[in-house]
Coordinates of C-alpha atoms and ligand atoms in Angstrom, one line a residue:
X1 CA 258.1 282.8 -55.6
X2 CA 255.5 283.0 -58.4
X3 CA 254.8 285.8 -60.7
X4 CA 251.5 286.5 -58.8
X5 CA 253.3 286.7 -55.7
X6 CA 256.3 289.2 -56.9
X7 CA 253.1 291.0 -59.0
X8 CA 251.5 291.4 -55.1
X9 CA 254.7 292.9 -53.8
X10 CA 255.2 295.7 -56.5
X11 CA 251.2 296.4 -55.7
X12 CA 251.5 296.9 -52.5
X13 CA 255.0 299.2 -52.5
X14 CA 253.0 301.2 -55.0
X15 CA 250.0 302.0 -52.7
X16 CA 252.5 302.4 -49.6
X17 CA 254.7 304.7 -52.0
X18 CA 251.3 306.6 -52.8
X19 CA 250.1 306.4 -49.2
X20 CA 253.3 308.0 -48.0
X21 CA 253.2 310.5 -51.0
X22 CA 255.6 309.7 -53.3
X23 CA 256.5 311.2 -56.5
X24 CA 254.2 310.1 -58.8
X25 CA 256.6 308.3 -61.3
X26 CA 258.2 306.5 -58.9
X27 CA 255.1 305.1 -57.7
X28 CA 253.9 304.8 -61.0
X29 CA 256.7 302.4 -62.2
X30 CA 256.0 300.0 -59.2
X31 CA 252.5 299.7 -60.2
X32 CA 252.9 299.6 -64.0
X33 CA 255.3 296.9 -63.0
X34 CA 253.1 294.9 -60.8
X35 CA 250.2 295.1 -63.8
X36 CA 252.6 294.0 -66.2
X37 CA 254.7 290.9 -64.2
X38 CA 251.1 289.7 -63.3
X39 CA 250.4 288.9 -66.9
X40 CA 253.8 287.7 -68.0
X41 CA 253.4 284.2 -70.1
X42 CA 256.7 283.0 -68.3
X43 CA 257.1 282.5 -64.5
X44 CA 259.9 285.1 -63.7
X45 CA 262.0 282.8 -61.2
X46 CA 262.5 280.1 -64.3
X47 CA 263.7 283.1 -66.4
X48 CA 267.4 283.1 -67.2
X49 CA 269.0 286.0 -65.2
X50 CA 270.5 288.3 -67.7
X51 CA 266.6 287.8 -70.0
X52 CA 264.9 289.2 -66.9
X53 CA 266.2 292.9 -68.0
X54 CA 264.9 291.9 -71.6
X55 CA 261.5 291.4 -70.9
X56 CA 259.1 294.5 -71.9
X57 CA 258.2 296.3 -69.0
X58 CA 261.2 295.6 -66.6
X59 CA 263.4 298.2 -66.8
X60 CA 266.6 298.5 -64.1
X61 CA 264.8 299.0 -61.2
X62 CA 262.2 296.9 -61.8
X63 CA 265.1 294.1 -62.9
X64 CA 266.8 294.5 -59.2
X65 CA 264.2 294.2 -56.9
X66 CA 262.5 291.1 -58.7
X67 CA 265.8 289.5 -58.5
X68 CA 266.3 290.8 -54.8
X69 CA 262.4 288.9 -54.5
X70 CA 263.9 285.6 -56.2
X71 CA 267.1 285.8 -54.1
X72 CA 265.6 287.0 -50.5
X73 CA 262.1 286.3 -51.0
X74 CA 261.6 289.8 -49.6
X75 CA 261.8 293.6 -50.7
X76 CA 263.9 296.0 -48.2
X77 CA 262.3 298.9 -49.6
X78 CA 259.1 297.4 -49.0
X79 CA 259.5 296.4 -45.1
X80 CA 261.0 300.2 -44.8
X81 CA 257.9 301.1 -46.0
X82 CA 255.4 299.1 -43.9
X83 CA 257.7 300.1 -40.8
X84 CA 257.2 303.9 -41.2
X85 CA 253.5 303.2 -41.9
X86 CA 251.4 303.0 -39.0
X87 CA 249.7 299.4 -39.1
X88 CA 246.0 301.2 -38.8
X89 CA 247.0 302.9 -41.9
X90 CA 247.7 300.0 -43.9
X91 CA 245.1 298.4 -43.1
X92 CA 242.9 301.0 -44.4
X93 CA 243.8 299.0 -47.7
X94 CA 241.2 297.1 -46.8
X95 CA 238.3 299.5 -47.2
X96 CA 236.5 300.0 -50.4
X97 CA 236.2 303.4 -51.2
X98 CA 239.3 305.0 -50.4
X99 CA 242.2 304.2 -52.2
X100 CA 245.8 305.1 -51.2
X101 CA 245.7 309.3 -52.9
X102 CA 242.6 309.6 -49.9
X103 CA 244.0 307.7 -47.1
X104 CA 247.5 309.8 -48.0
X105 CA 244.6 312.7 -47.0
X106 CA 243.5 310.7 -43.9
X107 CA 246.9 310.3 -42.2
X108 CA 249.0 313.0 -42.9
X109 CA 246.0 315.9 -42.8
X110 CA 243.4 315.1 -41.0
X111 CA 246.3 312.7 -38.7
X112 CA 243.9 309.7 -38.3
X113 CA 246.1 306.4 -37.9
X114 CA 243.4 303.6 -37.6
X115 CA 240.2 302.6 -38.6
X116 CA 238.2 303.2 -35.4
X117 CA 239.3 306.5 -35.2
X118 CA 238.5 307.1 -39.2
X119 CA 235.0 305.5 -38.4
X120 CA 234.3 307.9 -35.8
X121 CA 235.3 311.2 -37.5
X122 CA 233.0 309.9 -40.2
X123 CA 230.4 310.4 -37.4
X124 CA 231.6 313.7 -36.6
X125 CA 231.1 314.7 -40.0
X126 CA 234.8 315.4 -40.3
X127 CA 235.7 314.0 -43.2
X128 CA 233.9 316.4 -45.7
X129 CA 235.9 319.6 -44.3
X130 CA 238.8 318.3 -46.5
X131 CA 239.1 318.2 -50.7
X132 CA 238.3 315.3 -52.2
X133 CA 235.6 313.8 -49.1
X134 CA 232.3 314.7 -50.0
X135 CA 229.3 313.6 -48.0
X136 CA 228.3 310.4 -50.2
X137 CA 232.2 309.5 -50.1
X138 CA 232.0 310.1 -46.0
X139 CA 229.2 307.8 -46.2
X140 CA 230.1 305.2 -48.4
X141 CA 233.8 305.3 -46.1
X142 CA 231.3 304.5 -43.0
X143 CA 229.6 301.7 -44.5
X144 CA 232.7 300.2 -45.5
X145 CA 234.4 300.2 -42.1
X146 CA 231.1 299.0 -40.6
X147 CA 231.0 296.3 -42.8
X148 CA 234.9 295.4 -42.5
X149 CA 234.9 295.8 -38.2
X150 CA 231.7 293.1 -38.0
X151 CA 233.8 291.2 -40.3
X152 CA 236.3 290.2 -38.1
X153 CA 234.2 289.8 -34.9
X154 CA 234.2 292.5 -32.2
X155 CA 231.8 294.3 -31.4
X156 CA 230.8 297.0 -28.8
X157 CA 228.6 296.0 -26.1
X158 CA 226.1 299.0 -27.7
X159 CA 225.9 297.5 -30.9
X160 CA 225.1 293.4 -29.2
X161 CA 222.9 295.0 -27.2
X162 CA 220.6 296.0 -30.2
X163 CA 220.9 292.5 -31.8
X164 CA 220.8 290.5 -28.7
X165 CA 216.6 290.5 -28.0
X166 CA 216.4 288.9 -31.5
X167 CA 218.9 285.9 -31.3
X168 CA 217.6 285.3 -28.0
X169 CA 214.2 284.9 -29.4
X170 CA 215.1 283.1 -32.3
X171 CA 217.0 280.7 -29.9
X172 CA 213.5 280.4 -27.3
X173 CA 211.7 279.7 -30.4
X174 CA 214.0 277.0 -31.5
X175 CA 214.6 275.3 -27.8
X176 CA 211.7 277.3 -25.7
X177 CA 212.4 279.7 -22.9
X178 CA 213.1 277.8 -20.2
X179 CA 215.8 275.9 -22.0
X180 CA 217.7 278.9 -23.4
X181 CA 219.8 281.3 -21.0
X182 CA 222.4 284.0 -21.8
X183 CA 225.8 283.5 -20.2
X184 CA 229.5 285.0 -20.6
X185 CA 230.7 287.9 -21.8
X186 CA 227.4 289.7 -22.9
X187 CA 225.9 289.2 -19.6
X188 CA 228.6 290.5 -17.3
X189 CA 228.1 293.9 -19.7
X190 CA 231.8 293.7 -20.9
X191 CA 232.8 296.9 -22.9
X192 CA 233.7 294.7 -26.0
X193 CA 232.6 291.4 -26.9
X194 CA 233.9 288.8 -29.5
X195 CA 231.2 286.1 -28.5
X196 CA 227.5 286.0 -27.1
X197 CA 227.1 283.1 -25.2
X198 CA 224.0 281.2 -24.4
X199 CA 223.3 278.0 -22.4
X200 CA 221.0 275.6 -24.9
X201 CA 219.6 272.7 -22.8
X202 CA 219.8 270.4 -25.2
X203 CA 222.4 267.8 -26.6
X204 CA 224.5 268.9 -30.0
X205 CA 222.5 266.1 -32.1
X206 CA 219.4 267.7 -31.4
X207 CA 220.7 271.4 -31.6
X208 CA 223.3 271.3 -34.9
X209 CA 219.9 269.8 -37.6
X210 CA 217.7 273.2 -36.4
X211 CA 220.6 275.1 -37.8
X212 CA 220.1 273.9 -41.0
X213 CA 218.4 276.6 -42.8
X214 CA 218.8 277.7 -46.2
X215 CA 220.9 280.0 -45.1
X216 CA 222.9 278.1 -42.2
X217 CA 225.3 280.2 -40.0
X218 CA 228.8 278.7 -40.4
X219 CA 229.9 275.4 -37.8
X220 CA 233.4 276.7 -36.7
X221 CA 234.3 275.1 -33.6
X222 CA 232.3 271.6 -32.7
X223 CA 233.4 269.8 -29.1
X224 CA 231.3 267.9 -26.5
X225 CA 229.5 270.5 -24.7
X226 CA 230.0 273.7 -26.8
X227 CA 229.6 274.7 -30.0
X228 CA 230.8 277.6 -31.8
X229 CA 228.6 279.4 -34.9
X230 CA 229.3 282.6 -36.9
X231 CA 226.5 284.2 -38.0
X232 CA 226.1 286.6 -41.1
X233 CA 227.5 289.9 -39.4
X234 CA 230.4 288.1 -38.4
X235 CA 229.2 287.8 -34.8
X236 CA 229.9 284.4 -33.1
X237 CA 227.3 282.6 -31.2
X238 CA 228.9 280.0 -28.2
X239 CA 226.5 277.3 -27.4
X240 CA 227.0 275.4 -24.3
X241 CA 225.3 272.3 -25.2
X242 CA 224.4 268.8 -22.9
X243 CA 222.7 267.3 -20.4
X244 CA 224.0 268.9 -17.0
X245 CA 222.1 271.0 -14.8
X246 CA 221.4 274.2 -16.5
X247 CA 221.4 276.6 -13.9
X248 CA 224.7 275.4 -12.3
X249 CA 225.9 275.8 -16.4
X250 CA 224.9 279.1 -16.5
X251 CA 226.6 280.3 -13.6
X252 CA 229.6 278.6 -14.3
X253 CA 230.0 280.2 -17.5
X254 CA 228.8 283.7 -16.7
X255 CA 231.8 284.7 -14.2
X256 CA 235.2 284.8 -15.3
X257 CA 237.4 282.2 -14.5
X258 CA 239.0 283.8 -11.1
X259 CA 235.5 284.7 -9.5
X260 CA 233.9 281.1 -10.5
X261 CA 237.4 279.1 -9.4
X262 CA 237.1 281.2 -5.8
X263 CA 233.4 280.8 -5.6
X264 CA 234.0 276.8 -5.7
X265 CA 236.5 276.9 -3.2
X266 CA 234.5 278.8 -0.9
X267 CA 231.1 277.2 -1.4
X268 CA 232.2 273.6 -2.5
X269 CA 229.2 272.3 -1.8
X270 CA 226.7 274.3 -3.6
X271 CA 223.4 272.7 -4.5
X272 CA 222.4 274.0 -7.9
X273 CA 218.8 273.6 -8.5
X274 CA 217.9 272.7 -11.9
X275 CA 215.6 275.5 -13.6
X276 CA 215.9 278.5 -10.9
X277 CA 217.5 281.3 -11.7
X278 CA 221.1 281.9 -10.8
X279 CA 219.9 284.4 -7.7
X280 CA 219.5 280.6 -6.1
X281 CA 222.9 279.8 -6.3
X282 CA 223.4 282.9 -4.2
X283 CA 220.6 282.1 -1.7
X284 CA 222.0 278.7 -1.4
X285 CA 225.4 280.3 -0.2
X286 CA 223.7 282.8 2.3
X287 CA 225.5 285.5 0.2
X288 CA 224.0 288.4 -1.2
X289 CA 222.9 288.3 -5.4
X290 CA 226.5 290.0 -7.2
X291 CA 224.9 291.3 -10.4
X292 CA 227.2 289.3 -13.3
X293 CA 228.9 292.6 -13.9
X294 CA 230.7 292.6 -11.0
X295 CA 231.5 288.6 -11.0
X296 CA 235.1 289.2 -12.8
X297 CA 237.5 289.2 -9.6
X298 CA 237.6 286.6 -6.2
X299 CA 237.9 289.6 -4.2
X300 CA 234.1 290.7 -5.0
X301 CA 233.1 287.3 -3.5
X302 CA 234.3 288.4 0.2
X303 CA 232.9 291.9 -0.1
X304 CA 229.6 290.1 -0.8
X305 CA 230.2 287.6 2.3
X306 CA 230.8 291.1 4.4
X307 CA 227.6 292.5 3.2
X308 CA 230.2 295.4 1.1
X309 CA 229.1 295.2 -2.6
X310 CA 229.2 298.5 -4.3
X311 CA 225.3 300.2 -5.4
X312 CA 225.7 300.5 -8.8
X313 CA 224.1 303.4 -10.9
X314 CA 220.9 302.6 -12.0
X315 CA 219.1 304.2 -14.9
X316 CA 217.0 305.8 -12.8
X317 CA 219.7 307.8 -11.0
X318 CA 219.8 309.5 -14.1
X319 CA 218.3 312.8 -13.3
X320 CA 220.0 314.9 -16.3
X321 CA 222.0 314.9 -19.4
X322 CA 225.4 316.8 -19.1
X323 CA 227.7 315.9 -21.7
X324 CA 225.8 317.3 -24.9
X325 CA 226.1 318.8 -28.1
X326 CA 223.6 320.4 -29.9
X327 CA 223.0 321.6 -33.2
X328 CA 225.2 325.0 -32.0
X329 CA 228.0 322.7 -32.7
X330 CA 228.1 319.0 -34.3
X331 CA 224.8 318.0 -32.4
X332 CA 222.1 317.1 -34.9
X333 CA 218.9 318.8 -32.6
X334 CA 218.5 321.9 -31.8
X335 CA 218.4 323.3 -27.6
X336 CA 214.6 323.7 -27.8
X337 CA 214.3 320.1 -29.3
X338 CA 217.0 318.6 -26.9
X339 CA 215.2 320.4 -23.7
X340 CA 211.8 319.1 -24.4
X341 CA 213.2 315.7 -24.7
X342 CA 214.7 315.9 -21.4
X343 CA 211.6 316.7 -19.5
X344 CA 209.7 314.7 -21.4
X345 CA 211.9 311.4 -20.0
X346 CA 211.4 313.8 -16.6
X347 CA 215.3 314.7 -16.1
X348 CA 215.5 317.7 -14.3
X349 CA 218.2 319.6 -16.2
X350 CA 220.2 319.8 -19.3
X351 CA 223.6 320.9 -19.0
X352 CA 224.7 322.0 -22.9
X353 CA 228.5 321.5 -23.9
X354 CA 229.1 322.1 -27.2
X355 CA 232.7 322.0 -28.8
X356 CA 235.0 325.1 -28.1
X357 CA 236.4 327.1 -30.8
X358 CA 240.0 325.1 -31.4
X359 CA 237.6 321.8 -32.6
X360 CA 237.5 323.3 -36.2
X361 CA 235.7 320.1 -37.5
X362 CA 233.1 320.3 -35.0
X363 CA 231.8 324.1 -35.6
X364 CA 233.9 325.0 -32.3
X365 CA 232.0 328.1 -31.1
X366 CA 233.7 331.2 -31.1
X367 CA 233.2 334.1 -28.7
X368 CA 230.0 336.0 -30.5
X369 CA 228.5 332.6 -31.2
X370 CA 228.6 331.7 -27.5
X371 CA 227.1 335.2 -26.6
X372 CA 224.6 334.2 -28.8
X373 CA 224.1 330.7 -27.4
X374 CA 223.7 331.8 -24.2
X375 CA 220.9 334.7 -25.2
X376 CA 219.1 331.9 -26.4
X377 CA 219.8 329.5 -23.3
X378 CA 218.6 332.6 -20.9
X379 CA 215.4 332.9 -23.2
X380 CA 213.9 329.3 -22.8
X381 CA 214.8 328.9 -19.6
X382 CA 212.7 331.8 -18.8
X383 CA 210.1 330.0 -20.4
X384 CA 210.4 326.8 -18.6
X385 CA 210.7 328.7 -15.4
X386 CA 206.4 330.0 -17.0
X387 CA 205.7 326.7 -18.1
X388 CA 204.1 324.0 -15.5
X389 CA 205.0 321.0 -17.3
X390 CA 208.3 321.8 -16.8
X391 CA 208.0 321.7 -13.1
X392 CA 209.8 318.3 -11.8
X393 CA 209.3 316.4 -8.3
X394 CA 211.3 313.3 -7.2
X395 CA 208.5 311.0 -6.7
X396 CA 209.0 308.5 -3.7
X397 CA 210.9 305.6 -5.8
X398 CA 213.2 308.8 -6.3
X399 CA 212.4 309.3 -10.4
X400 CA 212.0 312.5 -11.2
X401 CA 207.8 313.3 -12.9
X402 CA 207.0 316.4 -14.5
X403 CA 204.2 317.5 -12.0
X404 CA 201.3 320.2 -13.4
X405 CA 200.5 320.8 -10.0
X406 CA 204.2 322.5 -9.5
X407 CA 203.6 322.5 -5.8
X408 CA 207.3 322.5 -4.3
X409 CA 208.8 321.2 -8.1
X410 CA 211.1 323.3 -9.4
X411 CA 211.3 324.5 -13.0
X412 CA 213.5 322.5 -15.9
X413 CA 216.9 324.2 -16.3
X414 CA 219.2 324.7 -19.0
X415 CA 222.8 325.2 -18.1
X416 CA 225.4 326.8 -20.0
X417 CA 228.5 325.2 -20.6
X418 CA 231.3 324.1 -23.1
X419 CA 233.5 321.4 -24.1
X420 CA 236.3 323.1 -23.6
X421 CA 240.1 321.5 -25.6
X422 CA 242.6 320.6 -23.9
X423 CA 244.9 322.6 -25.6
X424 CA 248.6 321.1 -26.3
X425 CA 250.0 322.9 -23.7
X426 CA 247.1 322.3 -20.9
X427 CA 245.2 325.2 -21.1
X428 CA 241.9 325.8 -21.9
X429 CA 240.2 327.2 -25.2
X430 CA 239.0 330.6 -24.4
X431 CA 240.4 334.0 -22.1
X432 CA 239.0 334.0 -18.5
X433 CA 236.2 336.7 -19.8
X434 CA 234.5 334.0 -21.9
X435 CA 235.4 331.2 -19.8
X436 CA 233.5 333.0 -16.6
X437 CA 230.5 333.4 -18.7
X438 CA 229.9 329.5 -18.2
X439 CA 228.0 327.7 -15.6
X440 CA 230.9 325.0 -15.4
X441 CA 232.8 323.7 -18.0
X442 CA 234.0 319.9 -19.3
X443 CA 237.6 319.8 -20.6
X444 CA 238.6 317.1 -23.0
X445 CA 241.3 316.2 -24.8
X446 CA 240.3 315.8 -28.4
X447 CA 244.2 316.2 -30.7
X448 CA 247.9 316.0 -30.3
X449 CA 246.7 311.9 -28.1
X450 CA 250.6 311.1 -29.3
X451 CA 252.0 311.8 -26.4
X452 CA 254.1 310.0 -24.0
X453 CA 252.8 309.6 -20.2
X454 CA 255.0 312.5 -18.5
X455 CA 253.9 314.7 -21.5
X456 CA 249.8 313.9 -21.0
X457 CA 250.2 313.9 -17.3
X458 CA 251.3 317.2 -17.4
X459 CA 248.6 318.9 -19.8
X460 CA 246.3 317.0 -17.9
X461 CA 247.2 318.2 -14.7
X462 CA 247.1 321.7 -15.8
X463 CA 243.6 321.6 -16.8
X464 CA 242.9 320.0 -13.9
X465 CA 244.1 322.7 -11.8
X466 CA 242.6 325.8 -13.9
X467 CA 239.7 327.2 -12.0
X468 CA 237.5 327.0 -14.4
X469 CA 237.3 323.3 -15.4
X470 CA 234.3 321.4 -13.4
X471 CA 234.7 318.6 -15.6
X472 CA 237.3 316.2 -16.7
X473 CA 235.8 315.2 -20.0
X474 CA 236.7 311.1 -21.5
X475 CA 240.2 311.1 -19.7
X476 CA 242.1 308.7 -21.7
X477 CA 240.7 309.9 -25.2
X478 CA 240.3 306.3 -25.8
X479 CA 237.9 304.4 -28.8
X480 CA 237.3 301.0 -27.8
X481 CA 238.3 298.8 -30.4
X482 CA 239.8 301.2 -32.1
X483 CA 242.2 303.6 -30.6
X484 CA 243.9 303.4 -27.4
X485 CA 244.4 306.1 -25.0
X486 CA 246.9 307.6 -23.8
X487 CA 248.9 307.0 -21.2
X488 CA 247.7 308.5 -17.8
X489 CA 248.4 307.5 -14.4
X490 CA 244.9 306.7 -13.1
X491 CA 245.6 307.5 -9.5
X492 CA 247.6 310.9 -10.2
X493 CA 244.7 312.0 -12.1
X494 CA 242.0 311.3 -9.8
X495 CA 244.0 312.5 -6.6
X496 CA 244.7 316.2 -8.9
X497 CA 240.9 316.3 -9.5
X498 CA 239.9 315.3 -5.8
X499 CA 242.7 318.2 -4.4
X500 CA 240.8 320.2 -7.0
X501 CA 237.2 319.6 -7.2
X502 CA 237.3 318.7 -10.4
X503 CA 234.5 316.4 -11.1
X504 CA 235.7 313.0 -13.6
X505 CA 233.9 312.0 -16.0
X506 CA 232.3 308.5 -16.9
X507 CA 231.0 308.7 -20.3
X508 CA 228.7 306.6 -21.9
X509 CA 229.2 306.6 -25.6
X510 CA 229.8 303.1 -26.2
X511 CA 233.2 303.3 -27.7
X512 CA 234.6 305.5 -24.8
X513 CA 233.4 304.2 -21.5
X514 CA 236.0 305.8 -19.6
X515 CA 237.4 305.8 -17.3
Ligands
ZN1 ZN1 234.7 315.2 -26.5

């Protein structure tokens, strides 16, 4: 083991010391000692034993462990440290900007164990409540994990989906349209994705020269018909490349293994016809069209054959926004601004949840404040119930229009609600006086997620069953690609809301998705 090496071992017990809050002088040795054995003219492990305790700057402590490196080539001290250390923590190491004093502040204050979950209370606007975090240092944090998290290559299905209409035109521009089609991952709408995959009609000698730009994206993987790019933001482009038909190659690769192996053994011999869509391939089988999102399992391909696909949710079964926080809370638009938005996109009623008084770091509203809130909510919707353009029909393809002529519509509603915590012991965040006050109300479980199943299944349950919950709000508490929920029995749950009426949530910020 080099100096450099033994130098990176005292650097790193230093931060974890500091991370874990060590006394200062302790922690300070370590690192004076890792500065110092980096610089060294002489490589420590050719350095006579008994000299090593000579040497300026390697006093007792210092002596032992770089002999216990040279011996062992590890530091016991150091593993106890990284095995008390939650792995997220560590590798908040990695992120410019905070150095070990502030994630010390990160872990044990505000109790945030991984990046995801440090990313997202920077959303929340969390981290300025606490010393030390202002808002450019909350900022500058968020950049940073950005940066880091596209780095190593997942991303959200959100976040593709913004990028996706420009590679795909770069990619018709390069090979034109009717040679380029998406495929994989991306298009069965998978919650995370590592690659976006297209189908290039074209052979790899005539792709790999058009990727030759001054600024080429990086060749990682090359092999007959596929091959594998990383782009700039860390995203990885598959390209199945060649010859063969290209609409038998896109369906092929859009359904996961299991629903394309079943498909071939039930329609083994499928005609693909070269340049139709993939709905052909369907037509050919006398099955009805399954949408790639549902292509994962074999079982979906004899609920097709049955005529028993699902009907999926549409945007256009949409007809209000339920889950919201506005400015009352940590919303960024105010009720007025959020209700006009609604009927201008012709939902028919906003339902407004803002945090409950335990979420601190959200403005949680207390009881006068939600007096307040609701003199205000009362207010506009007596305007709306004046106004005509806030009178809403279902036209006949079942949309909902603001009408002017109001004849039959009924006016644009504001309902008053809360996002009521979980609390630890599964009851809700206000008395009975305040929580009757709402027209329904979500409960979510938003601290204390370290908890083992029996535990969260029975704070759960008891939320469930309080009269006053409507709504079970992001059930596992996950953050995709970030933080995982917690346990829950799925069916318990959703049999404890049925016996109840407790209506389960499916919520659409891109990191929960649950359930
Ligand atoms: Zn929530």
């Amino acid at each position: 083991m080099d100096n450099g090496a033994i130098a990176d071992n005292f650097d790193l017990l230093a931060k974890l010391m500091d991370i874990n809050g060590e006394n200062y002088f302790k922690t300070k040795t370590c690192a004076i000692a890792a500065f110092n054995i980096e610089k060294l003219p002489m490589q420590l492990k050719d350095t006579p034993r008994e000299k090593l305790f000579t040497i300026k700057g390697i006093g007792d402590s210092v002596g032992k462990k770089v002999i216990e490196l040279l011996d062992t080539g590890k530091l016991e001290v150091l593993s106890e440290y990284i095995s008390n250390t939650p792995p997220g923590v560590i590798e908040m190491l990695n992120i410019k900007g905070i150095g070990p004093k502030k994630i010390n502040t990160i872990w044990k204050q505000m109790e945030i164990e991984s990046l995801g979950e440090l990313l997202y209370a920077c959303n929340e606007n969390r981290l300025t409540l606490f010393k030390g975090f202002g808002e450019k240092t909350q900022k500058n944090v968020r950049e940073a994990i950005e940066f880091y998290f596209s780095n190593q290559g997942h991303f959200l299905y959100a976040q593709l989906d913004e990028i996706y209409p420009q590679i795909e035109n770069y990619l018709k521009k390069l090979f034109s349209a009717d040679k380029v089609k998406i495929t994989g991952a991306y298009r069965r709408q998978e919650l995370t994705i590592e690659e976006l995959e297209f189908v290039i009609a074209a052979t790899n000698e005539n792709i790999k020269p058009k990727f030759e730009t001054a600024q080429p994206p990086e060749l990682v993987e090359e092999n007959e018909d596929n091959l594998l790019y990383k782009l700039k933001n860390g995203l990885k482009l598959r390209l199945f490349t060649g010859k063969q038909n290209i609409t038998e190659r896109q369906f092929l690769t859009t359904g996961s293994k299991e629903f394309t192996d079943e498909f071939q053994k039930a329609f083994p011999s499928i005609k693909y016809t070269v340049g139709e869509s993939d709905e052909s391939v369907f037509a050919a089988a006398k099955i009805p069209y399954i949408l790639p999102c549902l292509r994962e399992t074999a079982a979906i391909i004899e609920k097709a054959k049955t005529n028993k696909l699902p009907k999926l949710i549409q945007t256009e079964d949409v007809c209000s926004i339920i889950h919201s926080h506005s400015n009352w809370s940590d919303g960024s638009n105010t009720l007025e601004e959020m209700a006009n938005e609604c009927i201008k996109r012709g939902l028919e009623y906003l339902v407004i949840s803002d945090h409950s008084q335990t979420a601190f770091y959200a403005k949680g509203l207390k009881e006068d404040r939600i007096r307040e809130q609701h003199n205000q909510i009362d207010a506009l919707n007596k305007q709306f119930a004046l106004q005509p353009s806030s009178r809403l029909e279902r036209n006949s393809g079942g949309q909902a229009q603001p009408s002017p002529k109001s004849s039959g519509g009924h006016a644009f509603k504001i309902f008053k609600s809360i996002e009521s915590d979980i609390l630890y012991d599964g009851s809700l965040d206000y008395p009975e006086a305040v929580l009757k006050t709402f027209d329904l109300v979500i409960a979510s479980v938003h601290s204390n997620l370290k908890m083992n199943e029996e535990k969260a299944m029975t704070r759960l349950i008891k939320a469930i069953e309080n009269p006053y919950t409507t709504i079970l709000g992001h059930m596992t508490g996950r953050l995709l690609l970030s933080r995982n929920g917690y346990p829950v029995d799925h069916k318990k749950i959703i049999e404890a809301c049925a016996a109840n009426h407790v209506v389960i949530e499916l919520n659409a910020h891109p990191r929960r998705l649950d359930i």
